[in-house]
Amino acid sequence: MNAHRTFSADTAASVDAGAQLRDASAHPRSWHAQMPDDKVMLRAVRDLTKDLGEAKPHVFWPDMLASAAVGYAGMAGAIGLQNGWLALGCAVVSVLAFYRALLFIHELSHIHRNALPGFRLAWNALVGVPMLTPSFMYEGVHTLHHKRTQYGTVEDPEYLPLALMKPWSLPGFVIIAALLPVGLLIRFGILNPLSAIIPPLRQLVWQRASALAINPDFRRRPPEGDIKRRVFWQEIGGTAMALAYFASVPLFGWKPLLTGIAIISAVAVFNQVRTLVAHLWENDGEAMTVTAQYLDSVNVPPPSPFAAIWAPVGLRYHALHHLMPSMPYHDLGECHRRLKAGLDSDSSYHGANHAGLRPLVARLARSTMGGRG
C-alpha cells in the first residue's frame, strides 16, 4: 500500500512541505529553517524500515579488513616500486582503499557500544591510530551534528554556511585538508607529549585539536564516561605512532614518510570534497526542523555511477542518514528503495536526492558568487 495514502491524516502537512520544497528548488535560499515537517515522510521512515537496523558483522568485518589490507598493500607498492607509473597506480589504489577504511569512523560514532564486539579496537589498531585519526576524534563530536537543536547552528562542529560565503572559501576549504597529515603529526608527536607536562597546553590541544570538525569556533568539552578511558589509550597509541614516523627518517630515509603523507593527504582532500556536497550549506545559524535538515542534506542514489567511490560506506545516502542516524550503512540502500517506492512524487523525501558530484559542486560554487562574505 502506498505509504503516502496510508498516512492520509497528515496529507495537508505533507503538501505544505512539498510546496515549500518546490519554492526552494527555484529559489535555494527562500525556504525557511522552520518549514513544516513532512509528517508523512517521517512516519514512513519509521514504519517502512522496522525490520532493518542491525549491524551485521559479516558485512562490517570483511569490508573494513579488506579495505585496510588493500590500502597498506598499495602504500607498500608506492614506496617500493621503482617504476614511476606503477608506483603512482599503487598510490591511487591505496588512497581509495584507505579512504573507505577511514570512513568506518563514521559508523563507529553511531553503532551501539555493544554491537560488533572488538570492531572499534580492531579499527583503531589497523586504521585509526596508524593514520593518526583514532576514533575519539569523531566519537562524541559527530553526534552533536545530529542533535535536533544544534544542526546548522554555531554549536554544530560539522557545519559552516559555505553556500553563503565568498568564492575563495571553497578552494581554501579543500586545500587546507591537504595539510591534515602534517597537522596530525605535530598534534600527536609534539603537542601531545608537551601537553603532558604543560596543563594549559593540554586544555588548548583538547579543545582545538581533538575533533574532526570544520567549524573553527567549535571548542570540545572535556571527555566523560567510557570515552575518557578510550581517549587515554588512543592518545598514547597516536603519540607512539607519530614518534615512530619521525624515527623512521634516519632509518629508512624520507621516501616512506613523504609517500605516506602524500597518500593520507590525498585521502583528506578526497574526503573534504565529499564534505562539500554532504549538505547544501544554506542555513545561516538558525535551528531547523527535521525536514529542513533533511532537505539541506544530500542523497546521491543510483544510478549515479561513481557515488559509491567518492561517498562510500553509505555516505551516498547522507540525507537519509540524518533521518535515521543509527541505521548501519549496509541497510541504507534498501531503506532508500522502500521510501522511494512508498512515497508519492510530491513527498519531501525526493527533494534531497541529487544527480551527482559535479552538479552539486556547481550549485555550491554558484551560490558563493552571491554569498554574504
PDB file of C-alpha atoms in Angstrom, residues 8-260:
ATOM      1  CA  SER A   8      -3.511  10.399   4.886  1.00  0.00           C
ATOM      2  CA  ALA A   9      -4.262  12.165   8.176  1.00  0.00           C
ATOM      3  CA  ASP A  10      -1.037  14.094   7.636  1.00  0.00           C
ATOM      4  CA  THR A  11      -1.569  14.816   3.947  1.00  0.00           C
ATOM      5  CA  ALA A  12      -2.097  18.558   4.411  1.00  0.00           C
ATOM      6  CA  ALA A  13       1.220  18.966   6.233  1.00  0.00           C
ATOM      7  CA  SER A  14       2.954  16.913   3.590  1.00  0.00           C
ATOM      8  CA  VAL A  15       1.536  19.020   0.776  1.00  0.00           C
ATOM      9  CA  ASP A  16       2.619  22.214   2.571  1.00  0.00           C
ATOM     10  CA  ALA A  17       6.158  20.824   2.896  1.00  0.00           C
ATOM     11  CA  GLY A  18       6.139  19.786  -0.744  1.00  0.00           C
ATOM     12  CA  ALA A  19       5.073  23.263  -1.818  1.00  0.00           C
ATOM     13  CA  GLN A  20       7.915  24.836   0.159  1.00  0.00           C
ATOM     14  CA  LEU A  21      10.287  22.326  -1.372  1.00  0.00           C
ATOM     15  CA  ARG A  22       9.272  23.379  -4.876  1.00  0.00           C
ATOM     16  CA  ASP A  23       9.821  27.011  -3.923  1.00  0.00           C
ATOM     17  CA  ALA A  24      13.256  26.062  -2.588  1.00  0.00           C
ATOM     18  CA  SER A  25      14.175  24.457  -5.912  1.00  0.00           C
ATOM     19  CA  ALA A  26      13.521  27.725  -7.718  1.00  0.00           C
ATOM     20  CA  HIS A  27      14.990  29.977  -5.007  1.00  0.00           C
ATOM     21  CA  PRO A  28      17.520  27.972  -2.961  1.00  0.00           C
ATOM     22  CA  ARG A  29      17.643  30.480  -0.112  1.00  0.00           C
ATOM     23  CA  SER A  30      13.924  31.176   0.068  1.00  0.00           C
ATOM     24  CA  TRP A  31      12.980  28.173   2.167  1.00  0.00           C
ATOM     25  CA  HIS A  32      12.846  28.730   5.889  1.00  0.00           C
ATOM     26  CA  ALA A  33      14.632  26.744   8.570  1.00  0.00           C
ATOM     27  CA  GLN A  34      11.301  26.315  10.351  1.00  0.00           C
ATOM     28  CA  MET A  35       9.380  24.940   7.347  1.00  0.00           C
ATOM     29  CA  PRO A  36       6.723  22.427   8.481  1.00  0.00           C
ATOM     30  CA  ASP A  37       7.864  18.864   8.994  1.00  0.00           C
ATOM     31  CA  ASP A  38       6.661  16.397   6.382  1.00  0.00           C
ATOM     32  CA  LYS A  39       4.936  14.062   8.829  1.00  0.00           C
ATOM     33  CA  VAL A  40       4.051  11.530   6.142  1.00  0.00           C
ATOM     34  CA  MET A  41       7.703  11.144   5.241  1.00  0.00           C
ATOM     35  CA  LEU A  42       8.851  10.915   8.846  1.00  0.00           C
ATOM     36  CA  ARG A  43       6.234   8.289   9.662  1.00  0.00           C
ATOM     37  CA  ALA A  44       7.132   6.286   6.570  1.00  0.00           C
ATOM     38  CA  VAL A  45      10.788   6.345   7.585  1.00  0.00           C
ATOM     39  CA  ARG A  46       9.771   4.727  10.844  1.00  0.00           C
ATOM     40  CA  ASP A  47       7.184   2.257   9.551  1.00  0.00           C
ATOM     41  CA  LEU A  48       8.778   1.061   6.316  1.00  0.00           C
ATOM     42  CA  THR A  49      12.166   0.224   7.836  1.00  0.00           C
ATOM     43  CA  LYS A  50      11.204  -1.504  11.096  1.00  0.00           C
ATOM     44  CA  ASP A  51      12.896  -4.762  10.176  1.00  0.00           C
ATOM     45  CA  LEU A  52      16.229  -3.123   9.341  1.00  0.00           C
ATOM     46  CA  GLY A  53      18.935  -1.604  11.518  1.00  0.00           C
ATOM     47  CA  GLU A  54      21.054  -4.423  12.937  1.00  0.00           C
ATOM     48  CA  ALA A  55      24.784  -4.050  12.301  1.00  0.00           C
ATOM     49  CA  LYS A  56      25.936  -7.213  10.509  1.00  0.00           C
ATOM     50  CA  PRO A  57      29.383  -8.488  11.486  1.00  0.00           C
ATOM     51  CA  HIS A  58      29.718 -10.485   8.260  1.00  0.00           C
ATOM     52  CA  VAL A  59      29.480  -7.189   6.344  1.00  0.00           C
ATOM     53  CA  PHE A  60      31.457  -4.847   8.614  1.00  0.00           C
ATOM     54  CA  TRP A  61      34.476  -7.026   9.306  1.00  0.00           C
ATOM     55  CA  PRO A  62      35.406  -8.196   5.764  1.00  0.00           C
ATOM     56  CA  ASP A  63      34.751  -4.735   4.330  1.00  0.00           C
ATOM     57  CA  MET A  64      36.956  -2.930   6.843  1.00  0.00           C
ATOM     58  CA  LEU A  65      39.715  -5.552   6.874  1.00  0.00           C
ATOM     59  CA  ALA A  66      39.899  -5.814   3.083  1.00  0.00           C
ATOM     60  CA  SER A  67      39.942  -2.018   2.698  1.00  0.00           C
ATOM     61  CA  ALA A  68      42.793  -1.678   5.208  1.00  0.00           C
ATOM     62  CA  ALA A  69      44.766  -4.556   3.649  1.00  0.00           C
ATOM     63  CA  VAL A  70      44.481  -3.121   0.135  1.00  0.00           C
ATOM     64  CA  GLY A  71      45.425   0.309   1.466  1.00  0.00           C
ATOM     65  CA  TYR A  72      48.623  -0.971   3.044  1.00  0.00           C
ATOM     66  CA  ALA A  73      49.498  -3.101   0.018  1.00  0.00           C
ATOM     67  CA  GLY A  74      49.056  -0.109  -2.267  1.00  0.00           C
ATOM     68  CA  MET A  75      51.189   2.064   0.006  1.00  0.00           C
ATOM     69  CA  ALA A  76      53.935  -0.570   0.061  1.00  0.00           C
ATOM     70  CA  GLY A  77      53.904  -0.640  -3.739  1.00  0.00           C
ATOM     71  CA  ALA A  78      54.020   3.161  -3.942  1.00  0.00           C
ATOM     72  CA  ILE A  79      57.054   3.193  -1.658  1.00  0.00           C
ATOM     73  CA  GLY A  80      58.926   0.191  -3.014  1.00  0.00           C
ATOM     74  CA  LEU A  81      58.332   0.112  -6.775  1.00  0.00           C
ATOM     75  CA  GLN A  82      60.910   1.812  -8.981  1.00  0.00           C
ATOM     76  CA  ASN A  83      58.611   2.210 -11.978  1.00  0.00           C
ATOM     77  CA  GLY A  84      57.002   5.601 -11.529  1.00  0.00           C
ATOM     78  CA  TRP A  85      53.711   4.752 -13.241  1.00  0.00           C
ATOM     79  CA  LEU A  86      53.272   1.527 -11.299  1.00  0.00           C
ATOM     80  CA  ALA A  87      54.080   3.333  -8.070  1.00  0.00           C
ATOM     81  CA  LEU A  88      51.520   6.025  -8.925  1.00  0.00           C
ATOM     82  CA  GLY A  89      48.910   3.371  -9.690  1.00  0.00           C
ATOM     83  CA  CYS A  90      49.569   1.730  -6.323  1.00  0.00           C
ATOM     84  CA  ALA A  91      49.256   5.107  -4.632  1.00  0.00           C
ATOM     85  CA  VAL A  92      45.843   5.705  -6.244  1.00  0.00           C
ATOM     86  CA  VAL A  93      44.642   2.269  -5.100  1.00  0.00           C
ATOM     87  CA  SER A  94      45.965   2.997  -1.609  1.00  0.00           C
ATOM     88  CA  VAL A  95      44.145   6.341  -1.455  1.00  0.00           C
ATOM     89  CA  LEU A  96      40.797   4.816  -2.431  1.00  0.00           C
ATOM     90  CA  ALA A  97      41.163   1.861  -0.071  1.00  0.00           C
ATOM     91  CA  PHE A  98      42.315   3.910   2.913  1.00  0.00           C
ATOM     92  CA  TYR A  99      39.547   6.407   2.201  1.00  0.00           C
ATOM     93  CA  ARG A 100      36.955   3.656   2.522  1.00  0.00           C
ATOM     94  CA  ALA A 101      38.662   2.157   5.576  1.00  0.00           C
ATOM     95  CA  LEU A 102      38.885   5.549   7.297  1.00  0.00           C
ATOM     96  CA  LEU A 103      35.190   6.308   6.819  1.00  0.00           C
ATOM     97  CA  PHE A 104      34.239   3.468   9.135  1.00  0.00           C
ATOM     98  CA  ILE A 105      34.934   6.050  11.845  1.00  0.00           C
ATOM     99  CA  HIS A 106      31.514   7.435  10.907  1.00  0.00           C
ATOM    100  CA  GLU A 107      29.861   4.102  11.680  1.00  0.00           C
ATOM    101  CA  LEU A 108      31.744   3.838  14.974  1.00  0.00           C
ATOM    102  CA  SER A 109      30.248   7.130  16.104  1.00  0.00           C
ATOM    103  CA  HIS A 110      26.718   5.732  15.698  1.00  0.00           C
ATOM    104  CA  ILE A 111      26.668   1.994  16.429  1.00  0.00           C
ATOM    105  CA  HIS A 112      25.722   0.849  19.907  1.00  0.00           C
ATOM    106  CA  ARG A 113      28.716   0.221  22.147  1.00  0.00           C
ATOM    107  CA  ASN A 114      27.742  -3.453  22.497  1.00  0.00           C
ATOM    108  CA  ALA A 115      27.330  -4.037  18.781  1.00  0.00           C
ATOM    109  CA  LEU A 116      30.192  -5.626  16.827  1.00  0.00           C
ATOM    110  CA  PRO A 117      32.426  -6.684  19.759  1.00  0.00           C
ATOM    111  CA  GLY A 118      36.062  -5.892  19.094  1.00  0.00           C
ATOM    112  CA  PHE A 119      35.402  -3.879  15.939  1.00  0.00           C
ATOM    113  CA  ARG A 120      36.288  -0.493  17.467  1.00  0.00           C
ATOM    114  CA  LEU A 121      39.552  -1.862  18.876  1.00  0.00           C
ATOM    115  CA  ALA A 122      40.488  -3.524  15.588  1.00  0.00           C
ATOM    116  CA  TRP A 123      39.664  -0.446  13.538  1.00  0.00           C
ATOM    117  CA  ASN A 124      41.756   1.774  15.792  1.00  0.00           C
ATOM    118  CA  ALA A 125      44.672  -0.641  15.727  1.00  0.00           C
ATOM    119  CA  LEU A 126      44.642  -1.099  11.943  1.00  0.00           C
ATOM    120  CA  VAL A 127      43.395   2.254  10.666  1.00  0.00           C
ATOM    121  CA  GLY A 128      42.660   4.955  13.236  1.00  0.00           C
ATOM    122  CA  VAL A 129      45.895   5.051  15.214  1.00  0.00           C
ATOM    123  CA  PRO A 130      48.263   4.427  12.244  1.00  0.00           C
ATOM    124  CA  MET A 131      46.517   7.242  10.334  1.00  0.00           C
ATOM    125  CA  LEU A 132      46.618   9.409  13.488  1.00  0.00           C
ATOM    126  CA  THR A 133      42.825   9.719  13.455  1.00  0.00           C
ATOM    127  CA  PRO A 134      41.746   7.495  16.373  1.00  0.00           C
ATOM    128  CA  SER A 135      38.027   7.143  16.880  1.00  0.00           C
ATOM    129  CA  PHE A 136      37.879   9.548  19.853  1.00  0.00           C
ATOM    130  CA  MET A 137      38.380  12.382  17.367  1.00  0.00           C
ATOM    131  CA  TYR A 138      34.907  11.678  15.966  1.00  0.00           C
ATOM    132  CA  GLU A 139      33.071   9.907  18.769  1.00  0.00           C
ATOM    133  CA  GLY A 140      31.231  12.387  20.942  1.00  0.00           C
ATOM    134  CA  VAL A 141      31.697  15.046  18.263  1.00  0.00           C
ATOM    135  CA  HIS A 142      29.762  13.814  15.261  1.00  0.00           C
ATOM    136  CA  THR A 143      26.659  13.097  17.325  1.00  0.00           C
ATOM    137  CA  LEU A 144      26.426  16.851  18.089  1.00  0.00           C
ATOM    138  CA  HIS A 145      25.883  17.350  14.362  1.00  0.00           C
ATOM    139  CA  HIS A 146      22.754  15.197  14.658  1.00  0.00           C
ATOM    140  CA  LYS A 147      21.208  16.987  17.611  1.00  0.00           C
ATOM    141  CA  ARG A 148      17.870  18.456  16.633  1.00  0.00           C
ATOM    142  CA  THR A 149      18.587  21.888  18.111  1.00  0.00           C
ATOM    143  CA  GLN A 150      22.262  22.122  17.106  1.00  0.00           C
ATOM    144  CA  TYR A 151      22.366  21.107  13.444  1.00  0.00           C
ATOM    145  CA  GLY A 152      23.341  24.070  11.285  1.00  0.00           C
ATOM    146  CA  THR A 153      23.920  26.392  14.229  1.00  0.00           C
ATOM    147  CA  VAL A 154      27.160  27.808  15.640  1.00  0.00           C
ATOM    148  CA  GLU A 155      27.197  24.877  18.086  1.00  0.00           C
ATOM    149  CA  ASP A 156      27.426  22.347  15.254  1.00  0.00           C
ATOM    150  CA  PRO A 157      31.063  21.203  14.852  1.00  0.00           C
ATOM    151  CA  GLU A 158      30.410  19.985  11.299  1.00  0.00           C
ATOM    152  CA  TYR A 159      28.539  22.872   9.736  1.00  0.00           C
ATOM    153  CA  LEU A 160      29.527  26.092   8.012  1.00  0.00           C
ATOM    154  CA  PRO A 161      27.225  28.184   5.785  1.00  0.00           C
ATOM    155  CA  LEU A 162      29.547  27.560   2.834  1.00  0.00           C
ATOM    156  CA  ALA A 163      26.871  28.463   0.287  1.00  0.00           C
ATOM    157  CA  LEU A 164      26.702  31.948   1.804  1.00  0.00           C
ATOM    158  CA  MET A 165      30.448  32.581   1.905  1.00  0.00           C
ATOM    159  CA  LYS A 166      32.876  34.097  -0.584  1.00  0.00           C
ATOM    160  CA  PRO A 167      34.009  32.093  -3.673  1.00  0.00           C
ATOM    161  CA  TRP A 168      37.570  31.768  -2.363  1.00  0.00           C
ATOM    162  CA  SER A 169      36.245  29.919   0.704  1.00  0.00           C
ATOM    163  CA  LEU A 170      35.609  26.743  -1.321  1.00  0.00           C
ATOM    164  CA  PRO A 171      39.142  26.166  -2.680  1.00  0.00           C
ATOM    165  CA  GLY A 172      40.512  27.222   0.701  1.00  0.00           C
ATOM    166  CA  PHE A 173      38.245  24.702   2.410  1.00  0.00           C
ATOM    167  CA  VAL A 174      39.634  21.899   0.229  1.00  0.00           C
ATOM    168  CA  ILE A 175      43.283  22.966   0.171  1.00  0.00           C
ATOM    169  CA  ILE A 176      43.548  23.173   3.953  1.00  0.00           C
ATOM    170  CA  ALA A 177      42.664  19.466   4.122  1.00  0.00           C
ATOM    171  CA  ALA A 178      45.925  18.656   2.336  1.00  0.00           C
ATOM    172  CA  LEU A 179      47.791  19.857   5.431  1.00  0.00           C
ATOM    173  CA  LEU A 180      45.945  17.460   7.750  1.00  0.00           C
ATOM    174  CA  PRO A 181      48.663  14.738   7.935  1.00  0.00           C
ATOM    175  CA  VAL A 182      51.311  17.281   8.920  1.00  0.00           C
ATOM    176  CA  GLY A 183      48.958  18.783  11.485  1.00  0.00           C
ATOM    177  CA  LEU A 184      48.261  15.364  12.971  1.00  0.00           C
ATOM    178  CA  LEU A 185      51.984  14.584  13.191  1.00  0.00           C
ATOM    179  CA  ILE A 186      52.501  17.832  15.106  1.00  0.00           C
ATOM    180  CA  ARG A 187      49.444  17.236  17.288  1.00  0.00           C
ATOM    181  CA  PHE A 188      50.375  13.695  18.372  1.00  0.00           C
ATOM    182  CA  GLY A 189      54.152  13.736  18.027  1.00  0.00           C
ATOM    183  CA  ILE A 190      54.961  17.156  19.514  1.00  0.00           C
ATOM    184  CA  LEU A 191      51.999  18.842  21.201  1.00  0.00           C
ATOM    185  CA  ASN A 192      50.729  15.720  22.948  1.00  0.00           C
ATOM    186  CA  PRO A 193      53.997  14.952  24.804  1.00  0.00           C
ATOM    187  CA  LEU A 194      54.436  18.637  25.684  1.00  0.00           C
ATOM    188  CA  SER A 195      50.856  18.925  26.917  1.00  0.00           C
ATOM    189  CA  ALA A 196      51.507  16.104  29.386  1.00  0.00           C
ATOM    190  CA  ILE A 197      53.756  18.473  31.319  1.00  0.00           C
ATOM    191  CA  ILE A 198      52.096  21.807  30.440  1.00  0.00           C
ATOM    192  CA  PRO A 199      48.443  21.735  31.631  1.00  0.00           C
ATOM    193  CA  PRO A 200      47.318  24.903  29.800  1.00  0.00           C
ATOM    194  CA  LEU A 201      48.629  23.438  26.554  1.00  0.00           C
ATOM    195  CA  ARG A 202      46.745  20.244  27.272  1.00  0.00           C
ATOM    196  CA  GLN A 203      43.492  22.165  27.552  1.00  0.00           C
ATOM    197  CA  LEU A 204      44.203  24.015  24.295  1.00  0.00           C
ATOM    198  CA  VAL A 205      45.086  20.815  22.415  1.00  0.00           C
ATOM    199  CA  TRP A 206      41.941  19.094  23.617  1.00  0.00           C
ATOM    200  CA  GLN A 207      39.610  21.977  22.841  1.00  0.00           C
ATOM    201  CA  ARG A 208      41.061  22.942  19.457  1.00  0.00           C
ATOM    202  CA  ALA A 209      42.849  19.887  18.023  1.00  0.00           C
ATOM    203  CA  SER A 210      40.966  16.808  19.185  1.00  0.00           C
ATOM    204  CA  ALA A 211      37.963  16.745  16.879  1.00  0.00           C
ATOM    205  CA  LEU A 212      37.406  16.194  13.183  1.00  0.00           C
ATOM    206  CA  ALA A 213      35.402  19.389  12.863  1.00  0.00           C
ATOM    207  CA  ILE A 214      35.073  22.100  10.220  1.00  0.00           C
ATOM    208  CA  ASN A 215      33.580  24.830  12.412  1.00  0.00           C
ATOM    209  CA  PRO A 216      36.546  26.976  13.560  1.00  0.00           C
ATOM    210  CA  ASP A 217      34.547  28.253  16.539  1.00  0.00           C
ATOM    211  CA  PHE A 218      33.943  24.772  17.949  1.00  0.00           C
ATOM    212  CA  ARG A 219      35.550  24.046  21.322  1.00  0.00           C
ATOM    213  CA  ARG A 220      35.467  20.474  22.530  1.00  0.00           C
ATOM    214  CA  ARG A 221      34.354  19.809  26.083  1.00  0.00           C
ATOM    215  CA  PRO A 222      36.351  17.503  28.409  1.00  0.00           C
ATOM    216  CA  PRO A 223      35.734  13.781  27.816  1.00  0.00           C
ATOM    217  CA  GLU A 224      33.309  12.000  30.105  1.00  0.00           C
ATOM    218  CA  GLY A 225      32.266   8.424  30.830  1.00  0.00           C
ATOM    219  CA  ASP A 226      33.565   5.478  28.791  1.00  0.00           C
ATOM    220  CA  ILE A 227      35.215   7.632  26.148  1.00  0.00           C
ATOM    221  CA  LYS A 228      37.606   9.117  28.722  1.00  0.00           C
ATOM    222  CA  ARG A 229      39.427   5.799  29.092  1.00  0.00           C
ATOM    223  CA  ARG A 230      39.495   5.261  25.322  1.00  0.00           C
ATOM    224  CA  VAL A 231      40.935   8.739  24.810  1.00  0.00           C
ATOM    225  CA  PHE A 232      43.823   7.927  27.164  1.00  0.00           C
ATOM    226  CA  TRP A 233      44.891   4.764  25.354  1.00  0.00           C
ATOM    227  CA  GLN A 234      44.250   6.084  21.854  1.00  0.00           C
ATOM    228  CA  GLU A 235      46.319   9.185  22.526  1.00  0.00           C
ATOM    229  CA  ILE A 236      49.178   7.051  23.805  1.00  0.00           C
ATOM    230  CA  GLY A 237      48.932   4.960  20.645  1.00  0.00           C
ATOM    231  CA  GLY A 238      48.816   8.032  18.441  1.00  0.00           C
ATOM    232  CA  THR A 239      51.843   9.590  20.111  1.00  0.00           C
ATOM    233  CA  ALA A 240      53.831   6.351  19.868  1.00  0.00           C
ATOM    234  CA  MET A 241      52.958   6.067  16.171  1.00  0.00           C
ATOM    235  CA  ALA A 242      53.870   9.696  15.416  1.00  0.00           C
ATOM    236  CA  LEU A 243      57.226   9.326  17.167  1.00  0.00           C
ATOM    237  CA  ALA A 244      57.838   6.118  15.209  1.00  0.00           C
ATOM    238  CA  TYR A 245      57.194   8.016  11.970  1.00  0.00           C
ATOM    239  CA  PHE A 246      59.745  10.662  12.998  1.00  0.00           C
ATOM    240  CA  ALA A 247      62.252   7.942  13.909  1.00  0.00           C
ATOM    241  CA  SER A 248      61.768   6.237  10.537  1.00  0.00           C
ATOM    242  CA  VAL A 249      63.540   9.035   8.659  1.00  0.00           C
ATOM    243  CA  PRO A 250      67.118   8.335   9.867  1.00  0.00           C
ATOM    244  CA  LEU A 251      66.468   4.594   9.485  1.00  0.00           C
ATOM    245  CA  PHE A 252      64.764   4.439   6.078  1.00  0.00           C
ATOM    246  CA  GLY A 253      65.115   7.910   4.575  1.00  0.00           C
ATOM    247  CA  TRP A 254      62.428  10.396   3.669  1.00  0.00           C
ATOM    248  CA  LYS A 255      60.632   8.472   0.921  1.00  0.00           C
ATOM    249  CA  PRO A 256      58.434   6.206   3.104  1.00  0.00           C
ATOM    250  CA  LEU A 257      57.299   9.073   5.326  1.00  0.00           C
ATOM    251  CA  LEU A 258      56.695  11.524   2.488  1.00  0.00           C
ATOM    252  CA  THR A 259      54.847   8.903   0.439  1.00  0.00           C
ATOM    253  CA  GLY A 260      52.643   8.085   3.406  1.00  0.00           C
TER     254      GLY A 260
END
